[in-house]
GROMACS .gro file of C-alpha atoms in nm:
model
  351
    1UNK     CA    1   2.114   1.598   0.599
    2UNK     CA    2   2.260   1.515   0.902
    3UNK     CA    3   2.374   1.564   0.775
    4UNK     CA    4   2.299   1.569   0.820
    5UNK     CA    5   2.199   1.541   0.575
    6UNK     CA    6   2.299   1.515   0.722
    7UNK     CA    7   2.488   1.655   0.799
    8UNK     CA    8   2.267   1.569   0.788
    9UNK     CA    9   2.273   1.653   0.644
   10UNK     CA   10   2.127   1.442   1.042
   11UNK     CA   11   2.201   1.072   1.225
   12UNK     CA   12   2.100   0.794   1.406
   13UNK     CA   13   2.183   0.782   1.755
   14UNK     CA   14   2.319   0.423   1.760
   15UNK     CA   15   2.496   0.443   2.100
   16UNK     CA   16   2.513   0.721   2.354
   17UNK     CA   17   2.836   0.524   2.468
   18UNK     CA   18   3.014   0.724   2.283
   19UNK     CA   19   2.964   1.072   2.512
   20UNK     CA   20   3.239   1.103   2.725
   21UNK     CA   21   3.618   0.955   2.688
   22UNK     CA   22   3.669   0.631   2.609
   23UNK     CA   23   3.915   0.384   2.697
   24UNK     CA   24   4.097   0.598   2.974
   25UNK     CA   25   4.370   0.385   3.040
   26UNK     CA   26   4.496   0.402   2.753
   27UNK     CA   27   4.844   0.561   2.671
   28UNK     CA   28   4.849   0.950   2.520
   29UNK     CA   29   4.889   0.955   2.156
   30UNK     CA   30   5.119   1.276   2.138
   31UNK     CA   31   5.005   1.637   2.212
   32UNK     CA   32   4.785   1.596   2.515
   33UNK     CA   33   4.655   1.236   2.421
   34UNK     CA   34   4.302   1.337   2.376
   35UNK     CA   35   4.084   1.422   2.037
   36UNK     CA   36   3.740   1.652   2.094
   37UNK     CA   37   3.534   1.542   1.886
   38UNK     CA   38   3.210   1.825   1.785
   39UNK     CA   39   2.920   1.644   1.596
   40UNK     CA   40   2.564   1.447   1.580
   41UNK     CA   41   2.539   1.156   1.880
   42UNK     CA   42   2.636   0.848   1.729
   43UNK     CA   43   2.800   0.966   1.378
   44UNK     CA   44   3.079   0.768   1.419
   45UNK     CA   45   2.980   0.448   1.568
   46UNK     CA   46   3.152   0.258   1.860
   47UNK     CA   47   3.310  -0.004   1.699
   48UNK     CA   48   3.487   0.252   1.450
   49UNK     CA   49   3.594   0.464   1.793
   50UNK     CA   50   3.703   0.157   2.016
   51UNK     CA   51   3.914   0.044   1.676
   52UNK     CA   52   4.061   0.423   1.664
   53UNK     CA   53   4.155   0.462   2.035
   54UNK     CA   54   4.304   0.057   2.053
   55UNK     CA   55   4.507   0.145   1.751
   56UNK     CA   56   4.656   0.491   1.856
   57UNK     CA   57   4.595   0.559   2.205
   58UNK     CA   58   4.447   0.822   2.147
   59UNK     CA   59   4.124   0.905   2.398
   60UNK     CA   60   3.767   1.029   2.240
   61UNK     CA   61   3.617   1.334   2.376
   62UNK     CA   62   3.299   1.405   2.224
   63UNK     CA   63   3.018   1.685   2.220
   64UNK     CA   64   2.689   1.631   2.063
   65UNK     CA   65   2.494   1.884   1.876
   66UNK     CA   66   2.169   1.854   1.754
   67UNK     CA   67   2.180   2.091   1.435
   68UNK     CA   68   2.437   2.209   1.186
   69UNK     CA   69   2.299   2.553   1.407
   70UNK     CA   70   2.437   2.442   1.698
   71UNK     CA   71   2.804   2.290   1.612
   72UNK     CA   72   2.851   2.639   1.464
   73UNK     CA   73   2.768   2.813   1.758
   74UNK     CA   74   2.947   2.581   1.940
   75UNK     CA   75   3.270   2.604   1.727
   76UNK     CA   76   3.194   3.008   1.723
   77UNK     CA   77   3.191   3.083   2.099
   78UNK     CA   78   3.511   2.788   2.172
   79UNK     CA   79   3.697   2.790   1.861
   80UNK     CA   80   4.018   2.640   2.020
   81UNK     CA   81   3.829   2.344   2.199
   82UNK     CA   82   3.706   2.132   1.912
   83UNK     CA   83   3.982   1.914   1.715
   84UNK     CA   84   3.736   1.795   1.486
   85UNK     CA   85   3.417   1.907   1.321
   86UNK     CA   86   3.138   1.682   1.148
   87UNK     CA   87   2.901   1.887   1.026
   88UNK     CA   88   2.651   1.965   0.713
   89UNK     CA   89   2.764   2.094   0.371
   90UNK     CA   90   2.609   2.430   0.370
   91UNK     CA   91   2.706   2.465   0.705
   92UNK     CA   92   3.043   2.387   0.571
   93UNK     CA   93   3.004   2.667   0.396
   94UNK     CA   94   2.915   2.938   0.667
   95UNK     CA   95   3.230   2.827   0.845
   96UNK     CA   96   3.490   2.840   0.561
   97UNK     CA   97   3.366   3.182   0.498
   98UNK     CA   98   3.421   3.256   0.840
   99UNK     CA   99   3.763   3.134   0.836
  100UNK     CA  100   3.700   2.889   1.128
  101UNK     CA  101   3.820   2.565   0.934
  102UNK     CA  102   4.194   2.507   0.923
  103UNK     CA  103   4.333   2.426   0.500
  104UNK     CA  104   4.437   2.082   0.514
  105UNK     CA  105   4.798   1.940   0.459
  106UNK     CA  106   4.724   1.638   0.227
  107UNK     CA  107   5.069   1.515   0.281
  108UNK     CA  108   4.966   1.396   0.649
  109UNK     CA  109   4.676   1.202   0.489
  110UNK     CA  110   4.818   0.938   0.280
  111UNK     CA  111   4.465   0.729   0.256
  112UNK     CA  112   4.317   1.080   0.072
  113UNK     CA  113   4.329   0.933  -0.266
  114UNK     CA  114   4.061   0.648  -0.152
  115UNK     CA  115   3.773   0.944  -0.162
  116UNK     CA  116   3.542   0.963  -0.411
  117UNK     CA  117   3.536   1.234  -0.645
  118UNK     CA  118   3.169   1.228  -0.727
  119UNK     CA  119   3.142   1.377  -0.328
  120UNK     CA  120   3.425   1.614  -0.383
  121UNK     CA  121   3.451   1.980  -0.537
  122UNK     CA  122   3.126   2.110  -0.427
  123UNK     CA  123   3.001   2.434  -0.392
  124UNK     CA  124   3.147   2.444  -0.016
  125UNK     CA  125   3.497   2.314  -0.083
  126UNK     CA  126   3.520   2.382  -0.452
  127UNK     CA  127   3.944   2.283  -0.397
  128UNK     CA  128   3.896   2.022  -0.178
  129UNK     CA  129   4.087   2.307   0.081
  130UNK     CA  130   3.912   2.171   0.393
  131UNK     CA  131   3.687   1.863   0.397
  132UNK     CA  132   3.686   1.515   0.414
  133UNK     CA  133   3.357   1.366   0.269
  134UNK     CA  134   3.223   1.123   0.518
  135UNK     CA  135   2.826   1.059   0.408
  136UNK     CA  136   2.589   1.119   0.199
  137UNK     CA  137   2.194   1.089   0.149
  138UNK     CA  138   1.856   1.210   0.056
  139UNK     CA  139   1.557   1.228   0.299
  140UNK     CA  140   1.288   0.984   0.234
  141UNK     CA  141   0.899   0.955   0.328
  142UNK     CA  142   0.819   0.637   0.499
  143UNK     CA  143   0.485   0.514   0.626
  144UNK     CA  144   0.273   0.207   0.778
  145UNK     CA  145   0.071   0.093   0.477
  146UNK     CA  146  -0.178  -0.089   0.722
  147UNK     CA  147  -0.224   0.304   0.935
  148UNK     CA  148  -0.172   0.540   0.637
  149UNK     CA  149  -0.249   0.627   0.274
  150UNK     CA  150   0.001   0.550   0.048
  151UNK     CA  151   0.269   0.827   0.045
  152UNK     CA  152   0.415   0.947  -0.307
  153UNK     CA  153   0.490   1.348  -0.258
  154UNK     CA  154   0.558   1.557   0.024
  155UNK     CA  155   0.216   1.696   0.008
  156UNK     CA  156   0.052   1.398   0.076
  157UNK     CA  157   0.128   1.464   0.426
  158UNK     CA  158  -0.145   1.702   0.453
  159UNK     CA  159  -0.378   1.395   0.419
  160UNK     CA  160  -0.683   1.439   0.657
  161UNK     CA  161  -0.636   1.055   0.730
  162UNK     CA  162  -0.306   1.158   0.918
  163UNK     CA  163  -0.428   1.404   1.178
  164UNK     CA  164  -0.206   1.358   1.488
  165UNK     CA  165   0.010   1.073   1.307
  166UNK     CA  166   0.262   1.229   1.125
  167UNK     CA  167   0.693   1.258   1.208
  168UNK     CA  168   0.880   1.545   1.101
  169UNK     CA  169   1.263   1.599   1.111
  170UNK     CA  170   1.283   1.901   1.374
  171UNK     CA  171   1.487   2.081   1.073
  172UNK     CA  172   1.465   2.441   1.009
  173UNK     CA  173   1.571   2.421   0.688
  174UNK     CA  174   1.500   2.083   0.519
  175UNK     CA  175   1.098   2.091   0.641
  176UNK     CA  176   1.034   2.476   0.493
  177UNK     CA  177   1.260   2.369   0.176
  178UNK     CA  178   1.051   2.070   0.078
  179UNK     CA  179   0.757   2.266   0.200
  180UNK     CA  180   0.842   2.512  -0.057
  181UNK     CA  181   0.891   2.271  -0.293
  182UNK     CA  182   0.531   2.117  -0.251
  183UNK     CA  183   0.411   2.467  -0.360
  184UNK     CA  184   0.612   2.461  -0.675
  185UNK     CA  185   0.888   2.684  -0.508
  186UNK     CA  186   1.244   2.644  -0.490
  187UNK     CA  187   1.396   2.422  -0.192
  188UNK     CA  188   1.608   2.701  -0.100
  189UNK     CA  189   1.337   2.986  -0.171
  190UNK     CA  190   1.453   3.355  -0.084
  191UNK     CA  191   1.133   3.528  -0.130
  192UNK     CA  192   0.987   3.648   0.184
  193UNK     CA  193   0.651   3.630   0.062
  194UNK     CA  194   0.672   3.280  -0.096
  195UNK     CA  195   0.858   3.178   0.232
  196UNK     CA  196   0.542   3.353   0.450
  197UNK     CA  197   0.301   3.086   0.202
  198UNK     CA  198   0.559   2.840   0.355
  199UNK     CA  199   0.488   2.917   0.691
  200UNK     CA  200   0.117   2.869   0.621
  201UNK     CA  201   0.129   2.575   0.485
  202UNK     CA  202   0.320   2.455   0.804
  203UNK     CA  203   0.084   2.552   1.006
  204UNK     CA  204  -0.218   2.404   0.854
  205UNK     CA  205   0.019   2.064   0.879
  206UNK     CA  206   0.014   2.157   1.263
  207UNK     CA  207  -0.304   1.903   1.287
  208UNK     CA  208  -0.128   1.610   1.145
  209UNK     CA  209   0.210   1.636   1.333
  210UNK     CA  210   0.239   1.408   1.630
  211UNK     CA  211   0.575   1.512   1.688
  212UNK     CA  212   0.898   1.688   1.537
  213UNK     CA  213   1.208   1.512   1.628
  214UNK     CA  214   1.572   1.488   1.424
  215UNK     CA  215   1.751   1.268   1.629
  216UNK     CA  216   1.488   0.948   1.661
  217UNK     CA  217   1.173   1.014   1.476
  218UNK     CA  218   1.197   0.645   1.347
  219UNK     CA  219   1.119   0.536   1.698
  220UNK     CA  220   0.740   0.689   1.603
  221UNK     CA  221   0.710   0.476   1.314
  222UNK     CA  222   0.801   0.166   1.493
  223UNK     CA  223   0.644   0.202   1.784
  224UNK     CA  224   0.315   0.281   1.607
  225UNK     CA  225   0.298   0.626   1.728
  226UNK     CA  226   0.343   0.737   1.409
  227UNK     CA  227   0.175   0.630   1.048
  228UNK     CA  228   0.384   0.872   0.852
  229UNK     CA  229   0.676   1.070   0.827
  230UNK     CA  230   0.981   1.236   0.641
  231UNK     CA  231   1.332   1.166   0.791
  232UNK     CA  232   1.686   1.149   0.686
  233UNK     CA  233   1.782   0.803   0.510
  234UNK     CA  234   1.968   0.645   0.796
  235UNK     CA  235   1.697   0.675   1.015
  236UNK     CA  236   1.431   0.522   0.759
  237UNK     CA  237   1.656   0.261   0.697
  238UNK     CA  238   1.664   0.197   1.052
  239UNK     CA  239   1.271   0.224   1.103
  240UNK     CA  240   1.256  -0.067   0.751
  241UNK     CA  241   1.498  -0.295   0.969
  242UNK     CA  242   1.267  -0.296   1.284
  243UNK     CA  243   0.958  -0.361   1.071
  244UNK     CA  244   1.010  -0.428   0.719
  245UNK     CA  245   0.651  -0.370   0.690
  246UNK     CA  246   0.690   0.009   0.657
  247UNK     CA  247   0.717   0.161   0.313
  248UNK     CA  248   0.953   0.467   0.175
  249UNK     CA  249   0.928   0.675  -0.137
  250UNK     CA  250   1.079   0.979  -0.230
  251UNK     CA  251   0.855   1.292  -0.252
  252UNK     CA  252   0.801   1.364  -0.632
  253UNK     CA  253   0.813   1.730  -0.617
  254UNK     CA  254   1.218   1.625  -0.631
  255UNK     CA  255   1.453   1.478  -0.389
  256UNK     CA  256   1.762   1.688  -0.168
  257UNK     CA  257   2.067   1.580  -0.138
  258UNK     CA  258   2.331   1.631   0.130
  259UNK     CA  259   2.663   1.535   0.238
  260UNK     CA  260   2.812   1.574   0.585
  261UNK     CA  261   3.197   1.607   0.601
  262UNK     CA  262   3.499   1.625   0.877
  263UNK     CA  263   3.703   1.912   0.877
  264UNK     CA  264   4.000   2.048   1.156
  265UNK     CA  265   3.912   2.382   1.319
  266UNK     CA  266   4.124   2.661   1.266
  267UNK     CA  267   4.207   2.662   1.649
  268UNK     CA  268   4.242   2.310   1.747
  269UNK     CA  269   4.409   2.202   2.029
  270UNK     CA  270   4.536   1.897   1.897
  271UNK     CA  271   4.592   1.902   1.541
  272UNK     CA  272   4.845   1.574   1.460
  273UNK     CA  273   4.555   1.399   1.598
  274UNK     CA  274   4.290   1.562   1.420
  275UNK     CA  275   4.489   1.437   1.123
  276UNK     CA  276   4.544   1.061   1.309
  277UNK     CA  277   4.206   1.041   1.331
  278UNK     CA  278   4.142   1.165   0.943
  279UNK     CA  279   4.339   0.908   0.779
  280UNK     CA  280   4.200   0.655   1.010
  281UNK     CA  281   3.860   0.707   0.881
  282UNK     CA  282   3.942   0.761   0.517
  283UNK     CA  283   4.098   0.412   0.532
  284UNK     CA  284   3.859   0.154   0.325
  285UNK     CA  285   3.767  -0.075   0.610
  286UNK     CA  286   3.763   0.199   0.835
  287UNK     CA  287   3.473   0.380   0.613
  288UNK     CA  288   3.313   0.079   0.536
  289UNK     CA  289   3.260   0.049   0.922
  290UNK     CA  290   3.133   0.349   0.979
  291UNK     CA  291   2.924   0.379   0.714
  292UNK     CA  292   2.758   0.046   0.764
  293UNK     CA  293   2.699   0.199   1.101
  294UNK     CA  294   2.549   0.476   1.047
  295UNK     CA  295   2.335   0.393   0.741
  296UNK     CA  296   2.455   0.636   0.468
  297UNK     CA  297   2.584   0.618   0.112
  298UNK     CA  298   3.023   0.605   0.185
  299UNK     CA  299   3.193   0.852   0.033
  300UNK     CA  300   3.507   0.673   0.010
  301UNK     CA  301   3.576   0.412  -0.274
  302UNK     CA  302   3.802   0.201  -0.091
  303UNK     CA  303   3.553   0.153   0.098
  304UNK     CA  304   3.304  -0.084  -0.184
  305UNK     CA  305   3.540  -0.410  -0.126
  306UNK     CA  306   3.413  -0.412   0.215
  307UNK     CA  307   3.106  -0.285   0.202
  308UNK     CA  308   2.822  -0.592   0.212
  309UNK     CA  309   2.570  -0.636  -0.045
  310UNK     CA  310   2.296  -0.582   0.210
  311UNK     CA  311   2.417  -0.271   0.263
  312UNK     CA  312   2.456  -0.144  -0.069
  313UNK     CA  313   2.107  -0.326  -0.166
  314UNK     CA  314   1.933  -0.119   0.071
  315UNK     CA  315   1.650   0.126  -0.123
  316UNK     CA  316   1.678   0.365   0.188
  317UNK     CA  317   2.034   0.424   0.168
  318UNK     CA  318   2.084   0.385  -0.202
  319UNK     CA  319   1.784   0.538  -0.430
  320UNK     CA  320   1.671   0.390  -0.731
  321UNK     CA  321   1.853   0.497  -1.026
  322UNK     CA  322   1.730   0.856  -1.150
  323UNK     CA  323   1.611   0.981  -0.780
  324UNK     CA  324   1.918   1.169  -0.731
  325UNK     CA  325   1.919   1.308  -1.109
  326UNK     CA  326   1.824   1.617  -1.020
  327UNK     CA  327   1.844   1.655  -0.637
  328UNK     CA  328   1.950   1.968  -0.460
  329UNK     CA  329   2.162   2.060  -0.166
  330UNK     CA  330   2.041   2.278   0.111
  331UNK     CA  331   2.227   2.630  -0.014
  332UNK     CA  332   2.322   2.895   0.243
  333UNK     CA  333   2.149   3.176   0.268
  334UNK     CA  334   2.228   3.554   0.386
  335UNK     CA  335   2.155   3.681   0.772
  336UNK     CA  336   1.846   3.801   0.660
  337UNK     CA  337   1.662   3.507   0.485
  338UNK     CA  338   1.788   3.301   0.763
  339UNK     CA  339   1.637   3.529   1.024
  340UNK     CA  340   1.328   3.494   0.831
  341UNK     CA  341   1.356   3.134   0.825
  342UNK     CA  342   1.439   3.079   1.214
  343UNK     CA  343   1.160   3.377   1.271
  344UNK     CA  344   0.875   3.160   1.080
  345UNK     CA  345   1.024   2.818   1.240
  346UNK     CA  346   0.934   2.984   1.582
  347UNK     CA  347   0.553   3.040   1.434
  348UNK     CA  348   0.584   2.743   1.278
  349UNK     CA  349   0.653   2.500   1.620
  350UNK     CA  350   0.439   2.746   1.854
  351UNK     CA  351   0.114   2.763   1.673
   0.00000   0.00000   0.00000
């Protein structure tokens, strides 16, 4: 996910307003006024920022990354630049084990408490040390029932019906994990010769694929460019909105599951607001805001009071009961597999 899921797991891109500081005339709000800001475009919508900034004075800096890949490499080469971090789970992971996340002090977040445990103690944060849940979600297949077969498994993709009409999330490792998965192998397959079946696979899906694209591959489906295609849950929900026409359903081999979180960089610049800006966000209406924003499941139940019905109706956003039974996160892996993985993506995208 964009996490995507997110985050990632990954987002929308609601605005690209937010790029850049906003509100410069405002007045400092201690340290050196400022928060950078290191995550997807448009994971924490304007209204939620313009809100943050009135309130404290406090100016926005932001960076966008496309990948959980490329905030780490990004925190990795400037660790002292970023004050905050929203990033994937199992990327998370990679950067607590790296010691590049700083161990919160809970005492400076008095709104804590309004999380969610169900989104807490997970195999990245197994204390709750360093993150603050933000969203969650599942990635979804959603097609044009008047341009496409109906779509029940990920494997359906590989429909002849769909040559040069299918989306894909430009995700190294949610598009080989459900890949895997459509061969009876495990989302987060080691095996270099199960992952090498993966890579064929891919490539006989070359044919179908009109385009890969994480940040806006809903555009495809409403534009008609697209029939069919597998995309984090904001974005289908986004996609239903424009043409309620469209259809989702989540792939039978077995649904993923991710949840994207904020944490404070070891090194940051300006950590009081790092921690302004945390307990603004785990405030109810706060979350509620942003999460009706960005289209994911909150992680914070203070957040439900304010949260509208439409929003919590939505089939995109919130799966039937039972989908998420048995859903998996994207797991880390060690340098090798993920060479192997970034190695066969290259094959993958150039054949």
């Amino acid at each position: 996910m964009r996490k995507n899921i997110g985050k990632h797991l990954t987002a929308v891109a609601l605005s690209a307003a937010l790029c850049g500081t906003l509100l410069a005339g405002c007045s400092g709000g201690g340290e050196n006024g400022v928060i950078n800001v290191l995550t997807y475009e448009g994971y924490f919508p304007d209204n939620v920022v313009q809100k943050f900034t009135e309130e404290t004075g406090i100016q926005w800096q932001f960076t966008a990354a496309s990948s959980n890949e490329e905030m780490y490499d990004k925190l990795r080469t400037s660790p002292d630049m970023y004050d905050i971090v929203l990033c994937g789970d199992y990327m998370l992971d990679t950067m607590v084990q790296s010691d590049m996340l700083l161990a919160l002090d809970k005492e400076k977040l008095p709104n804590y408490g309004n999380l969610n445990p169900d989104y807490q103690s997970k195999f990245y944060d197994p204390d709750n040390t360093y993150t603050v849940p933000y969203a969650a979600g599942s990635p979804v297949l959603i097609y044009n029932p008047e341009t496409s077969p109906a779509l029940s498994s990920f494997s359906d993709l590989w429909d002849e019906s769909l040559a040069g009409k299918v989306v894909l999330l430009d995700d190294i490792r949610v598009i080989q994990g459900f890949t895997a998965q459509s061969l009876g192998y495990d989302l987060n397959e080691t095996d270099p010769a199960k992952l090498e079946e993966v890579k064929n696979r891919l490539i006989e899906l070359k044919p179908n694929i009109k385009l890969f694209d994480s940040n806006t591959p809903h555009n495809a489906l409403v534009s008609g460019d697209a029939a069919a295609g597998f995309m984090f849950c904001s974005q289908a929900a986004t996609a239903l909105a424009e043409n309620p026409n469209l259809q989702i359903a989540f792939p039978s081999e077995g649904a993923g599951f991710g949840i994207d979180c904020i944490a404070i960089p070891a090194e940051a610049p300006n950590v009081d607001n790092a921690y302004t800006f945390l307990n603004f966000i785990l405030d109810g209406e706060n979350s509620a805001m942003a999460s009706e924003g960005i289209l994911y499941i909150s992680c914070n139940q203070a957040a439900d009071a304010y949260l509208s019905d439409a929003f919590k109706s939505n089939p995109a956003v919130y799966p039937p009961d039972g989908v998420l039974s048995d859903a998996q996160f994207i797991m880390p892996l060690d340098d090798a597999t993920t060479q192997i993985y970034t190695d066969n993506w290259t094959a993958i995208k150039n054949s």
